[in-house]
CSV table of C-alpha atoms in Angstrom, one decimal:
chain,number,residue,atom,x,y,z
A,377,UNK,CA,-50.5,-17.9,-8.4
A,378,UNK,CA,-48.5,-20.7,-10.5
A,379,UNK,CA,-46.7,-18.2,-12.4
A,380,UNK,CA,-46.1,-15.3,-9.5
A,381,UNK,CA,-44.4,-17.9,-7.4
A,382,UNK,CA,-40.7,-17.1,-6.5
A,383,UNK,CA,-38.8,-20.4,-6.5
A,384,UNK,CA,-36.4,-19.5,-8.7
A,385,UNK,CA,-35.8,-16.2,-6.9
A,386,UNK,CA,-35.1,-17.8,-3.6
A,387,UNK,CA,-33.0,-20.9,-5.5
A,388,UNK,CA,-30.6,-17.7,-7.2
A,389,UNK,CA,-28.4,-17.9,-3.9
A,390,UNK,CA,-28.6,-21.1,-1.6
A,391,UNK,CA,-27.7,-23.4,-4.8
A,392,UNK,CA,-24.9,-21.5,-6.1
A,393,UNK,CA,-23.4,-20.2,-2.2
A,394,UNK,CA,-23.1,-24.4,-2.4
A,395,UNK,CA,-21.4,-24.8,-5.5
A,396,UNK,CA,-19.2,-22.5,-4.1
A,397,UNK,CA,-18.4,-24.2,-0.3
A,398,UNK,CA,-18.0,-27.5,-2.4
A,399,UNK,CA,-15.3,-26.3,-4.8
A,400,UNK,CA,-13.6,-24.6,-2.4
A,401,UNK,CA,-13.2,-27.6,-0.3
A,402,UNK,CA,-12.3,-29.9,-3.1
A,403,UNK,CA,-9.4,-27.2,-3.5
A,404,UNK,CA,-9.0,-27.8,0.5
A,405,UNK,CA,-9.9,-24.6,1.7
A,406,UNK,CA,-12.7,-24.9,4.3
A,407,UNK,CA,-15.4,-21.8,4.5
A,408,UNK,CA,-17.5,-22.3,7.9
A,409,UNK,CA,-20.4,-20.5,6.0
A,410,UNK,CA,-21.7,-18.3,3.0
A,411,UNK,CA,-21.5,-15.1,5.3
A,412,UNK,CA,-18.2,-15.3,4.3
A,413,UNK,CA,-17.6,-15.8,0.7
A,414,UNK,CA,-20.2,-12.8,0.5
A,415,UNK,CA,-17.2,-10.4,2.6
A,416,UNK,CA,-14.6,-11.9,0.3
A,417,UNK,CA,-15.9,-10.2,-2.6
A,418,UNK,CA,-15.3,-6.8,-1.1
A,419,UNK,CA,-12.1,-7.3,0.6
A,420,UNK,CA,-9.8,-4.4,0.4
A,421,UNK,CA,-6.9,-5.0,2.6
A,422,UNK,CA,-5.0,-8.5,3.9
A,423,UNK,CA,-3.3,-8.6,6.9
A,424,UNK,CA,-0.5,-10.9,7.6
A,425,UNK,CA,0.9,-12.9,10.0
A,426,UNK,CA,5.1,-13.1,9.2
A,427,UNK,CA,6.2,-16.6,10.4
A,428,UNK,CA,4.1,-19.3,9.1
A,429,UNK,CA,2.1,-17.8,7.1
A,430,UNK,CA,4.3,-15.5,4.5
A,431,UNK,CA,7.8,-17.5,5.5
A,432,UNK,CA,7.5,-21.5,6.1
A,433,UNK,CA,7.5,-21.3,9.5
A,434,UNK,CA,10.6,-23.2,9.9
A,435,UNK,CA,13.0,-21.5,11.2
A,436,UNK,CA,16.5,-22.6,11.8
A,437,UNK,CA,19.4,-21.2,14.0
A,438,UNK,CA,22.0,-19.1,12.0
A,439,UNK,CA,23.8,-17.6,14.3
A,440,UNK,CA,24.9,-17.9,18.0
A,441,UNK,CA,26.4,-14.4,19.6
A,442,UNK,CA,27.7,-15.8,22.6
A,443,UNK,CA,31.2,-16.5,23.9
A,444,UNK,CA,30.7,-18.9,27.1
A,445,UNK,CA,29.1,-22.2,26.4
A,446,UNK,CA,27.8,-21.7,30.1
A,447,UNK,CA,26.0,-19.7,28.8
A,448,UNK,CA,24.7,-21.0,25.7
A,449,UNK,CA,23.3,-24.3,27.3
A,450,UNK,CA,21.6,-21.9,29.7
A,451,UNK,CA,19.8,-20.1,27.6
A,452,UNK,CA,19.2,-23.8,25.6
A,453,UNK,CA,17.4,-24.8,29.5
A,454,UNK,CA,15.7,-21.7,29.7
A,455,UNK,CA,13.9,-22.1,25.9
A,456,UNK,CA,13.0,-25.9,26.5
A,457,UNK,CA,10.2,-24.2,28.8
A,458,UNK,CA,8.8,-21.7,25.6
A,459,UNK,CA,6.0,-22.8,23.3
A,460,UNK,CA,6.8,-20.2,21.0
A,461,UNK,CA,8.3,-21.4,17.4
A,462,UNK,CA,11.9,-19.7,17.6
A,463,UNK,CA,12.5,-21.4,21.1
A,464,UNK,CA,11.8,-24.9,19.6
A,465,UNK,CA,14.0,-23.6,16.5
A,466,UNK,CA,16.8,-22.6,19.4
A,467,UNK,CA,16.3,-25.6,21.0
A,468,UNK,CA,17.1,-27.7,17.6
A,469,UNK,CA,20.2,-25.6,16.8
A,470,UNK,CA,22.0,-25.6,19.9
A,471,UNK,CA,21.7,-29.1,21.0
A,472,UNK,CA,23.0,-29.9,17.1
A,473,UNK,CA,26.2,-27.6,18.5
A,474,UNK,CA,26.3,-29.3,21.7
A,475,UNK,CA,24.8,-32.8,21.6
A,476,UNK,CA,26.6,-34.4,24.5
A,477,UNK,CA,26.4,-31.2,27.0
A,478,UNK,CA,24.8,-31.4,30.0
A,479,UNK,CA,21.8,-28.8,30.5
A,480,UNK,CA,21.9,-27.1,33.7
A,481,UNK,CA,18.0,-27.0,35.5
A,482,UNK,CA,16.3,-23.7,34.9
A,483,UNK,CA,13.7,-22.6,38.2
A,484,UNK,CA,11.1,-20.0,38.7
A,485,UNK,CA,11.1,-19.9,35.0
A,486,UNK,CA,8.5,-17.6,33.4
A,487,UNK,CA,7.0,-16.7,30.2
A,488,UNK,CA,5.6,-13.4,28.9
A,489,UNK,CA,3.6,-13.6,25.6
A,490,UNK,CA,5.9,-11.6,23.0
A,491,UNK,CA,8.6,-10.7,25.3
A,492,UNK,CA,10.9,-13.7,25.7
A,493,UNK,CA,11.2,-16.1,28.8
A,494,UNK,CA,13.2,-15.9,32.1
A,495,UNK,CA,14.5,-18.2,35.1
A,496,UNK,CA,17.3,-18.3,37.1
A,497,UNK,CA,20.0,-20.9,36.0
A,498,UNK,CA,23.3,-21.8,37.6
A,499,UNK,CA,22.3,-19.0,40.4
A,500,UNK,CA,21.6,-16.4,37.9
A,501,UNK,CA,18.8,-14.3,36.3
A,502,UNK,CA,18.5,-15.1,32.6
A,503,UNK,CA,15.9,-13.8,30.2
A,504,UNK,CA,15.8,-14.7,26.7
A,505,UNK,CA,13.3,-12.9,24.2
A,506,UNK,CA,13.2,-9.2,22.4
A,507,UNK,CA,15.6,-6.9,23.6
A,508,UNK,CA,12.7,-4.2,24.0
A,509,UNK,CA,11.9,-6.4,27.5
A,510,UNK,CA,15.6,-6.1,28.6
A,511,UNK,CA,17.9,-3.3,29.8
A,512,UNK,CA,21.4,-3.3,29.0
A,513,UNK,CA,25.0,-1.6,29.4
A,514,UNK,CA,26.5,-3.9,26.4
A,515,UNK,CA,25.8,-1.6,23.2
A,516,UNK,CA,28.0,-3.9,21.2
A,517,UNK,CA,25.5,-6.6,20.3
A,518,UNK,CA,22.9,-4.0,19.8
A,519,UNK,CA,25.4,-2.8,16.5
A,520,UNK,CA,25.6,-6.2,15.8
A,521,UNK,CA,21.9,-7.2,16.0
A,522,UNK,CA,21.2,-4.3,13.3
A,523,UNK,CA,23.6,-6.0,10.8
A,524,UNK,CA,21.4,-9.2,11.2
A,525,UNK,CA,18.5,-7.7,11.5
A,526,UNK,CA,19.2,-5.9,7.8
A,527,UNK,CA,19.6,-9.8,6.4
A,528,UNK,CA,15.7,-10.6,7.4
A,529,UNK,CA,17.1,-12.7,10.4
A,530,UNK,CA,14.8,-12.5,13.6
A,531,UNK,CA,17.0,-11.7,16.9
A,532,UNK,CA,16.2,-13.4,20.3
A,533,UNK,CA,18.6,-11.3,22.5
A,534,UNK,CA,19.9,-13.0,26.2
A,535,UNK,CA,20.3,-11.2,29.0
A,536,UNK,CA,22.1,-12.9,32.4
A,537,UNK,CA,21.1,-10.8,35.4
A,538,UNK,CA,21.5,-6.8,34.1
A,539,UNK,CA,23.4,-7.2,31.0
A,540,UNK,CA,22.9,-8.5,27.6
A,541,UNK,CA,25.4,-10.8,26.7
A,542,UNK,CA,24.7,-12.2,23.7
A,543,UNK,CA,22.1,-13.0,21.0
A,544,UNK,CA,20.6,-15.6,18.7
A,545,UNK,CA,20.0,-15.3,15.1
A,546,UNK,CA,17.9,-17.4,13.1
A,547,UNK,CA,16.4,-17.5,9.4
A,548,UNK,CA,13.2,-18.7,8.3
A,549,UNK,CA,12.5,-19.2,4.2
A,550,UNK,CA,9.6,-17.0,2.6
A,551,UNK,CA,7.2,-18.9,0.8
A,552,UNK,CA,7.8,-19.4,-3.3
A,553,UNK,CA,3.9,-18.6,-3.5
A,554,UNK,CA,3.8,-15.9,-1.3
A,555,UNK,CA,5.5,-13.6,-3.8
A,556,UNK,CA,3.0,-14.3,-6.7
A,557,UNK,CA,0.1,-13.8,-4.4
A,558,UNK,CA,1.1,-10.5,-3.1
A,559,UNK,CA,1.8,-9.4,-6.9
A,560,UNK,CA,-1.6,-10.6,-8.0
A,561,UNK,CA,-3.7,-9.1,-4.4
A,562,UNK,CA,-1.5,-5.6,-6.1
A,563,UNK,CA,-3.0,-6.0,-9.5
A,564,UNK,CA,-6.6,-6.2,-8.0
A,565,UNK,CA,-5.9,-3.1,-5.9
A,566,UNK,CA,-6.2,-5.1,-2.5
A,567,UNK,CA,-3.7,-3.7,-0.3
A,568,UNK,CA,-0.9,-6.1,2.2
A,569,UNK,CA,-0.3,-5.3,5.3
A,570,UNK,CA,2.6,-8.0,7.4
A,571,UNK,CA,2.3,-7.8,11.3
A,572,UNK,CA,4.7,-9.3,13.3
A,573,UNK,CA,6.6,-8.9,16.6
A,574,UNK,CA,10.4,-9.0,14.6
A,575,UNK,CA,12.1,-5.8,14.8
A,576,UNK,CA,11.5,-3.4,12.1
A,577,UNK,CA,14.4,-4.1,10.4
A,578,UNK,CA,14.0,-7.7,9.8
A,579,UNK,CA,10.2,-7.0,9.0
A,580,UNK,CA,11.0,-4.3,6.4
A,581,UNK,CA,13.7,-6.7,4.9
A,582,UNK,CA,11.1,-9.7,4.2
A,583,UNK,CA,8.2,-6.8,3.5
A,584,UNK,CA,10.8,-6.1,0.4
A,585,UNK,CA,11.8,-9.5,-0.8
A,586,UNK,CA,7.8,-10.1,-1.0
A,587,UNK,CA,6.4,-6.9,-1.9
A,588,UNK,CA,4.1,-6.2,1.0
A,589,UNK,CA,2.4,-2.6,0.9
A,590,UNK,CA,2.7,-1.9,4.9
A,591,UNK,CA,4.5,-3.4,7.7
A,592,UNK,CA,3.6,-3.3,11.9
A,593,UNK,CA,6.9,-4.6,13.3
A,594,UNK,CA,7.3,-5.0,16.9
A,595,UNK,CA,3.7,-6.0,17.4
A,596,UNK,CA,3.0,-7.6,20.5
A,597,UNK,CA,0.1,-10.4,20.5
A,598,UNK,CA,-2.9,-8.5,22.4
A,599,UNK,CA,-2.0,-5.6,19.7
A,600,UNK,CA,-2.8,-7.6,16.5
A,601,UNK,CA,-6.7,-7.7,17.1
A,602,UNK,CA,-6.5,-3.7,18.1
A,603,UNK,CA,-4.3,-3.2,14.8
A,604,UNK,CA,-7.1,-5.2,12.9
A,605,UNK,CA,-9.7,-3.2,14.0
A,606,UNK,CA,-7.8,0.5,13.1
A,607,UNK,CA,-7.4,-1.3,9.8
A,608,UNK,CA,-11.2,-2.4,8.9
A,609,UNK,CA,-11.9,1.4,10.2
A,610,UNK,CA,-9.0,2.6,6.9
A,611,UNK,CA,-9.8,0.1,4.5
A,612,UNK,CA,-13.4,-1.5,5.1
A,613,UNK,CA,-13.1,-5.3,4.6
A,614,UNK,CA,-10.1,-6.9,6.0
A,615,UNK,CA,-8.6,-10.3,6.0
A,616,UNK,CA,-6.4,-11.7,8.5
A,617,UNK,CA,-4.0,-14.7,8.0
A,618,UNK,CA,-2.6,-16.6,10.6
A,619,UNK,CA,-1.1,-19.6,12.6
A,620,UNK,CA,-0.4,-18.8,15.9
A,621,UNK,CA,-2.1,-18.9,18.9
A,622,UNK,CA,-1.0,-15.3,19.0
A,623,UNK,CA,-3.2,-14.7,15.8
A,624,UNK,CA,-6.7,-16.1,17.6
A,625,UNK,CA,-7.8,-12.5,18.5
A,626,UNK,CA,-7.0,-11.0,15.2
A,627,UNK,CA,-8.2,-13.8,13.1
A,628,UNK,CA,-11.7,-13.5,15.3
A,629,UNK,CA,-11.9,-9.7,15.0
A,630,UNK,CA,-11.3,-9.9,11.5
A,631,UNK,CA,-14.2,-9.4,9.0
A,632,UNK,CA,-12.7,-12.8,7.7
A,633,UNK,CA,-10.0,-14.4,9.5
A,634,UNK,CA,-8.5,-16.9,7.4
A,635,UNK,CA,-6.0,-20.2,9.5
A,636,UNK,CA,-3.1,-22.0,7.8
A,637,UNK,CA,-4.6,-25.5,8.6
A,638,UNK,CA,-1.1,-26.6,10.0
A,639,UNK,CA,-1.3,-23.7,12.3
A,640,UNK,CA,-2.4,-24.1,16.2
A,641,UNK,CA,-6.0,-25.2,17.4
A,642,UNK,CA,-6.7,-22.0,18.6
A,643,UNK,CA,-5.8,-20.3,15.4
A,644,UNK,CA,-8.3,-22.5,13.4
A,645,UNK,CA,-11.1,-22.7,16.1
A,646,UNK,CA,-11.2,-18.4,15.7
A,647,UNK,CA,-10.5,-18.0,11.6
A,648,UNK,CA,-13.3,-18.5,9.0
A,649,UNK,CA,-12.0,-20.3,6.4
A,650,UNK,CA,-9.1,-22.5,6.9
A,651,UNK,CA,-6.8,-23.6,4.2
A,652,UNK,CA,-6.3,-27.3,4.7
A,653,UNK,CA,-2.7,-28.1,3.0
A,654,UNK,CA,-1.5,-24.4,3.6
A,655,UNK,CA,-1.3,-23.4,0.3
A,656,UNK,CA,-1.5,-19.7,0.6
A,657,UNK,CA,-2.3,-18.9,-2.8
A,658,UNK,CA,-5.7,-20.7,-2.1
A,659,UNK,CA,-6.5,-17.1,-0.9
A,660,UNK,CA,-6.3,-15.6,-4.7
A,661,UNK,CA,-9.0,-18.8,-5.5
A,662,UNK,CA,-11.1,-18.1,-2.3
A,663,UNK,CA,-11.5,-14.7,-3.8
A,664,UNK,CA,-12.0,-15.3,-7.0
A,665,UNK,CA,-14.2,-18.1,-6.1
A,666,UNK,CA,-16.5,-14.9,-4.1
A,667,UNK,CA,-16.5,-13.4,-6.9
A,668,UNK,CA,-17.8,-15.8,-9.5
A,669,UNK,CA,-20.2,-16.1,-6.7
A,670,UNK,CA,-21.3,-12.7,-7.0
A,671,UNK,CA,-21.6,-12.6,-10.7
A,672,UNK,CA,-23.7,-16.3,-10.8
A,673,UNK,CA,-26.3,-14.9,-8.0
A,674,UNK,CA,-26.3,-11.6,-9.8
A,675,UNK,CA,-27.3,-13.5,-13.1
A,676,UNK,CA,-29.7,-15.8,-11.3
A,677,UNK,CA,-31.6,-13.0,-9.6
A,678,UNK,CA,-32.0,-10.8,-12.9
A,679,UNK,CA,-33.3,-14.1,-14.8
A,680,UNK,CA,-35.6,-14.8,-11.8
A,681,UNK,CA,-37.3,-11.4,-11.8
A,682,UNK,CA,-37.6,-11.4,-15.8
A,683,UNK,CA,-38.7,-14.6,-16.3
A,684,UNK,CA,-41.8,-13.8,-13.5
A,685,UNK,CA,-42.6,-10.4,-14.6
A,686,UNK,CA,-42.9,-11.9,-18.6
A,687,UNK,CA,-45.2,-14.9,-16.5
A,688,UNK,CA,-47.1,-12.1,-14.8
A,689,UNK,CA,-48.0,-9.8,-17.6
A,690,UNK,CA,-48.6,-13.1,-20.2
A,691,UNK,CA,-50.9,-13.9,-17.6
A,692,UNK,CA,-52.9,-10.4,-17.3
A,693,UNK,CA,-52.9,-10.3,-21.0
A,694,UNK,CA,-53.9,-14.0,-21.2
A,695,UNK,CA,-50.8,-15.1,-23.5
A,696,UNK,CA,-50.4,-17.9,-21.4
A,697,UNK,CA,-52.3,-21.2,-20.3
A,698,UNK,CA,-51.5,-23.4,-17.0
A,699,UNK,CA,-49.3,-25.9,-18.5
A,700,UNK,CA,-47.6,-23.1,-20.0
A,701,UNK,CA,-46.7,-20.9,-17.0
A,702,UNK,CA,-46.0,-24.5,-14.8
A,703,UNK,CA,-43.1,-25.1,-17.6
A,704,UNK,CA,-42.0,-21.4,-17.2
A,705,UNK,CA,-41.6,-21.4,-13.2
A,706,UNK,CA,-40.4,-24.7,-12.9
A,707,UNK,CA,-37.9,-24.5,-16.4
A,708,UNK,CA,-36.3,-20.9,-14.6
A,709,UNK,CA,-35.8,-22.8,-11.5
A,710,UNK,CA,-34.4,-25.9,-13.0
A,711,UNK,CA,-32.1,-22.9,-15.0
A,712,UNK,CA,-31.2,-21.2,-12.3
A,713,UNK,CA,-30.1,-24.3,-10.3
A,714,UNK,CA,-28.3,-25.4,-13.3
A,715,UNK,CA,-26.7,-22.1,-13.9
A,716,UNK,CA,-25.3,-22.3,-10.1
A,717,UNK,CA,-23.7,-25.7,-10.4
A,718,UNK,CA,-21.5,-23.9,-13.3
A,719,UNK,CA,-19.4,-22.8,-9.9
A,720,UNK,CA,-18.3,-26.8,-9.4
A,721,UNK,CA,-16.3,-26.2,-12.6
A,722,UNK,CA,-14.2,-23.4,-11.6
A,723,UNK,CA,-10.2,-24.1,-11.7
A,724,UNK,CA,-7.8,-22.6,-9.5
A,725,UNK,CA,-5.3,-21.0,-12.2
């Protein structure tokens, strides 16, 4: 009975899953549960979010398409009503241009998740947001858009009643570390996938400069979790990064979904592990990490079942006293414990 017993068989995974959730979190990357770490080791595709995630997230205004300041500080009104990160970027940029301006008052303003926002303003319709939600007889900032577009710069176009009168560029920097992670998710053969809702032109510009595998441009928010799911059904185990309240659905659907922790709320209430200083090459030690993991439960479980069947038939062909098999159970468990702590000494390279 003494020498049958499985401790150390049920102590190969709880110790080292553990070890695991505290080095992780020393790193600051928080993992809500084991379930997790266990999907990590068998991811095969990452999906990501563009701004905030692979760029800083800071974008900044580069360029105003606009020849009536009228019409500038209206479209200024209109995005001091948005919550999404480009308005607050617009916002910044014109008011630098135009510091002692009066804003007009924007009414009946409205906003439509990844389309843009509208209101009338100085007894006119405005909408500002993708040209896709906008119909237009000006061609000439469509050409023009496609030059910026080439340059990575996301495009908020302005409409003022039926025509499109103008646009706003702006640039957001991709991340140093975002580069090397990409390179090193290509030398484990994990593919990168980058969904966003920029036009395909600025998505397939950054895609480049980073090195992502696949790119879903023009992707509006309740499309993401549908895109994540058509994903895991391609590639098996798929995980989502994001910061955006945009993301919530994806980052849920996701077999792990994975928040930048200076993202939204939302974004980190849905995602499984959340990366605390948003350092996105934590991802590349969270996997690594899993797969230590794997190997130090693999070892444990192997020793367990050797170390009892050795007990076992010692005790049949009576090799071994009660003293003896007490030392053998409880000296594998004590091993086995041991041997799971090794994961508190993992570095991040």
């Amino acid at each position: 009975l003494v020498v049958a017993s499985p401790c150390a068989l049920i102590a190969s995974v709880t110790p080292a899953t553990l070890s695991a959730i505290s080095n992780a979190a020393k790193h600051g990357i928080l993992v809500r549960g084991g379930i997790h770490f266990e999907r990590l080791m068998d991811v095969s595709a990452v999906a990501f979010d563009k701004t905030g995630t692979l760029t800083h997230g800071l974008p900044s205004v580069s360029d105003v398409v606009m020849d009536n300041q009228d019409d500038i500080l209206a479209t200024l009104s209109l995005e001091m009503y948005s919550s999404h990160p480009l308005a607050d970027a617009i916002v910044k940029g014109i008011r630098i241009s135009y510091p002692d301006a009066p804003i007009p008052q924007a009414s009946e303003v409205q906003e439509t998740a990844g389309f843009g926002v509208s209101g009338n303003v100085n007894g006119s319709l405005y909408r500002v947001g993708s040209l896709k939600h906008m119909s237009s007889d000006n061609n000439s900032f469509v050409a023009q858009s496609q030059k910026l577009a080439s340059e990575g710069k996301s495009l908020v176009f302005v409409r003022k009643d039926d025509t499109v009168i103008g646009l706003v560029a702006l640039v957001d920097k991709v991340r140093d570390d975002a580069i090397a992670l990409v390179q090193w998710l290509h030398q484990q053969n994990i593919q990168t996938i980058m969904m966003t809702g920029d036009n395909p032109e600025t998505a397939h510009h950054i895609a480049e400069i980073i090195g992502i595998d696949h790119v879903i441009a023009s992707c509006l928010p309740d499309q993401k979790s549908q895109h994540i799911l058509e994903l895991e059904e391609k590639y098996g185990v798929v995980v989502m990064m994001g910061d955006g309240i945009n993301d919530a659905p994806a980052l849920a659907n996701a077999s792990v979904g994975i928040a930048m922790g200076g993202g939204t709320d939302v974004a980190i209430e849905a995602a499984d592990i959340i990366l605390v200083k948003d350092d996105i090459s934590n991802l590349r030690f969270a996997i690594e990490l899993s797969r230590k993991l794997k190997l130090i439960i693999t070892q444990n479980m192997i020793f367990s079942f050797s170390v009892i069947a050795i007990l076992v038939t010692s005790n049949f062909l009576d090799l071994v006293n009660l003293p003896l098999g007490v030392i053998g159970h409880e000296g594998s468990t004590i091993l086995v414990i041991l041997n799971s702590l090794r994961l508190l000494r993992l570095k991040k390279q």
